[in-house]
PDB file of C-alpha atoms in Angstrom:
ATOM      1  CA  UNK A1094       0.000   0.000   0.000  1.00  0.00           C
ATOM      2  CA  UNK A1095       0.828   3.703  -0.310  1.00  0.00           C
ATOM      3  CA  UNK A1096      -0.107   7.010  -1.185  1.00  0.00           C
ATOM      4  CA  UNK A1097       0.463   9.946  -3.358  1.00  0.00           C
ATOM      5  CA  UNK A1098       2.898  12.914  -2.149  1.00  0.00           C
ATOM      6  CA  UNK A1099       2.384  16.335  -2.709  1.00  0.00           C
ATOM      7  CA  UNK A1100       4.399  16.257  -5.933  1.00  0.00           C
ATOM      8  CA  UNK A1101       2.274  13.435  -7.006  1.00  0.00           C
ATOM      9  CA  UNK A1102       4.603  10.558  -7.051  1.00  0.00           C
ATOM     10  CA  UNK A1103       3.238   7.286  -5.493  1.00  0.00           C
ATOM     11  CA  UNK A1104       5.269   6.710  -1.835  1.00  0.00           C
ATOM     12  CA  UNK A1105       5.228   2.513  -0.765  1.00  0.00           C
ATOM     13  CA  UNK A1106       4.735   1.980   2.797  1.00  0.00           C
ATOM     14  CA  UNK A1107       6.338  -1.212   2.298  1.00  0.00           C
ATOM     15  CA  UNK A1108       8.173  -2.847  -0.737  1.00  0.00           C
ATOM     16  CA  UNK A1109       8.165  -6.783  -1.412  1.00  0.00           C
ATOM     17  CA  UNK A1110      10.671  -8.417  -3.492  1.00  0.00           C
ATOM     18  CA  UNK A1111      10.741 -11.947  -5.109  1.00  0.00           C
ATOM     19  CA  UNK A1112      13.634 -13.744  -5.502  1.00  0.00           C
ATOM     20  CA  UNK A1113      14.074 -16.833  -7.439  1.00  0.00           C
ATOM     21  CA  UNK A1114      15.670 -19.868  -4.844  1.00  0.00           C
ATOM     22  CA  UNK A1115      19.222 -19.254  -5.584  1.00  0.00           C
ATOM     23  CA  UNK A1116      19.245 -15.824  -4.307  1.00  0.00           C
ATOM     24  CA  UNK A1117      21.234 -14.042  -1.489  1.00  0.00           C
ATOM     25  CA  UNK A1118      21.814 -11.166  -0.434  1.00  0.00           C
ATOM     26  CA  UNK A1119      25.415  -9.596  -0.395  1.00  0.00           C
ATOM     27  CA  UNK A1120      25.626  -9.104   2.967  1.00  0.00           C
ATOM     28  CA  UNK A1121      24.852 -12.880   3.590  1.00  0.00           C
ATOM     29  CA  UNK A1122      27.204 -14.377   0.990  1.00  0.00           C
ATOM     30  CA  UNK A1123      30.511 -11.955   1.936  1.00  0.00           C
ATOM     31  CA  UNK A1124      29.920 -13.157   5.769  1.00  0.00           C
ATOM     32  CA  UNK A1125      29.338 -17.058   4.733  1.00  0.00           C
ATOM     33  CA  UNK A1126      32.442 -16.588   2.627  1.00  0.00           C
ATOM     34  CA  UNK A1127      34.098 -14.897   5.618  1.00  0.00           C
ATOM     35  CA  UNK A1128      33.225 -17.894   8.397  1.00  0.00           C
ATOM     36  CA  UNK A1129      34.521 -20.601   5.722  1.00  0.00           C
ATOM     37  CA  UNK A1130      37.826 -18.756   5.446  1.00  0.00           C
ATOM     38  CA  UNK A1131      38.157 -18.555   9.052  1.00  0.00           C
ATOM     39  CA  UNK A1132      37.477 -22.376   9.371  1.00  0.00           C
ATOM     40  CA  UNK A1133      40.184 -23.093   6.898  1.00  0.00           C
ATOM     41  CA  UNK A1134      36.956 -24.554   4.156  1.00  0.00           C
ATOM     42  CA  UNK A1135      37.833 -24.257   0.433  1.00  0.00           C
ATOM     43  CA  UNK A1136      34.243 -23.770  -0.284  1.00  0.00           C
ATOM     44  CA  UNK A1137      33.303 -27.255  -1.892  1.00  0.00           C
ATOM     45  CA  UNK A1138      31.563 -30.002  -0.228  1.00  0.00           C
ATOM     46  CA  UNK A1139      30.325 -29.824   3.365  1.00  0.00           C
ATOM     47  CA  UNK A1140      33.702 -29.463   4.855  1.00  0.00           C
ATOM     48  CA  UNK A1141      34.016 -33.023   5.973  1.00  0.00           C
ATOM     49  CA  UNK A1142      36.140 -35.507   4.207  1.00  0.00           C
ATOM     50  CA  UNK A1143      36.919 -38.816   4.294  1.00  0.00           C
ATOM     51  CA  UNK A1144      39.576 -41.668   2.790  1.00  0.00           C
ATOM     52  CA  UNK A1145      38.205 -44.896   1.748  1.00  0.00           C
TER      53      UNK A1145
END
């Protein structure tokens, strides 16, 4: 919902956005990236690993 200003231009009280399942926001993926450095991850996998 929203209104009209003075000026006439249409002010949102709120905004909604749709994203498609694959996205994420900046913020999110620099501070993942961030706590897998800090673990020592390389980014592939789950982390674990195992020799058979």
């Amino acid at each position: 919902m929203g209104k009209l200003n003075g000026e006439g231009r249409f002010v949102a009280d709120q905004v909604l956005a749709k994203h498609d399942e694959n996205y994420m926001p900046p913020e999110v993926a620099e501070a993942l990236a961030k706590s897998a450095k800090a673990r020592g991850e390389n980014g592939e996998g789950t982390g674990t690993s195992s020799t058979y």
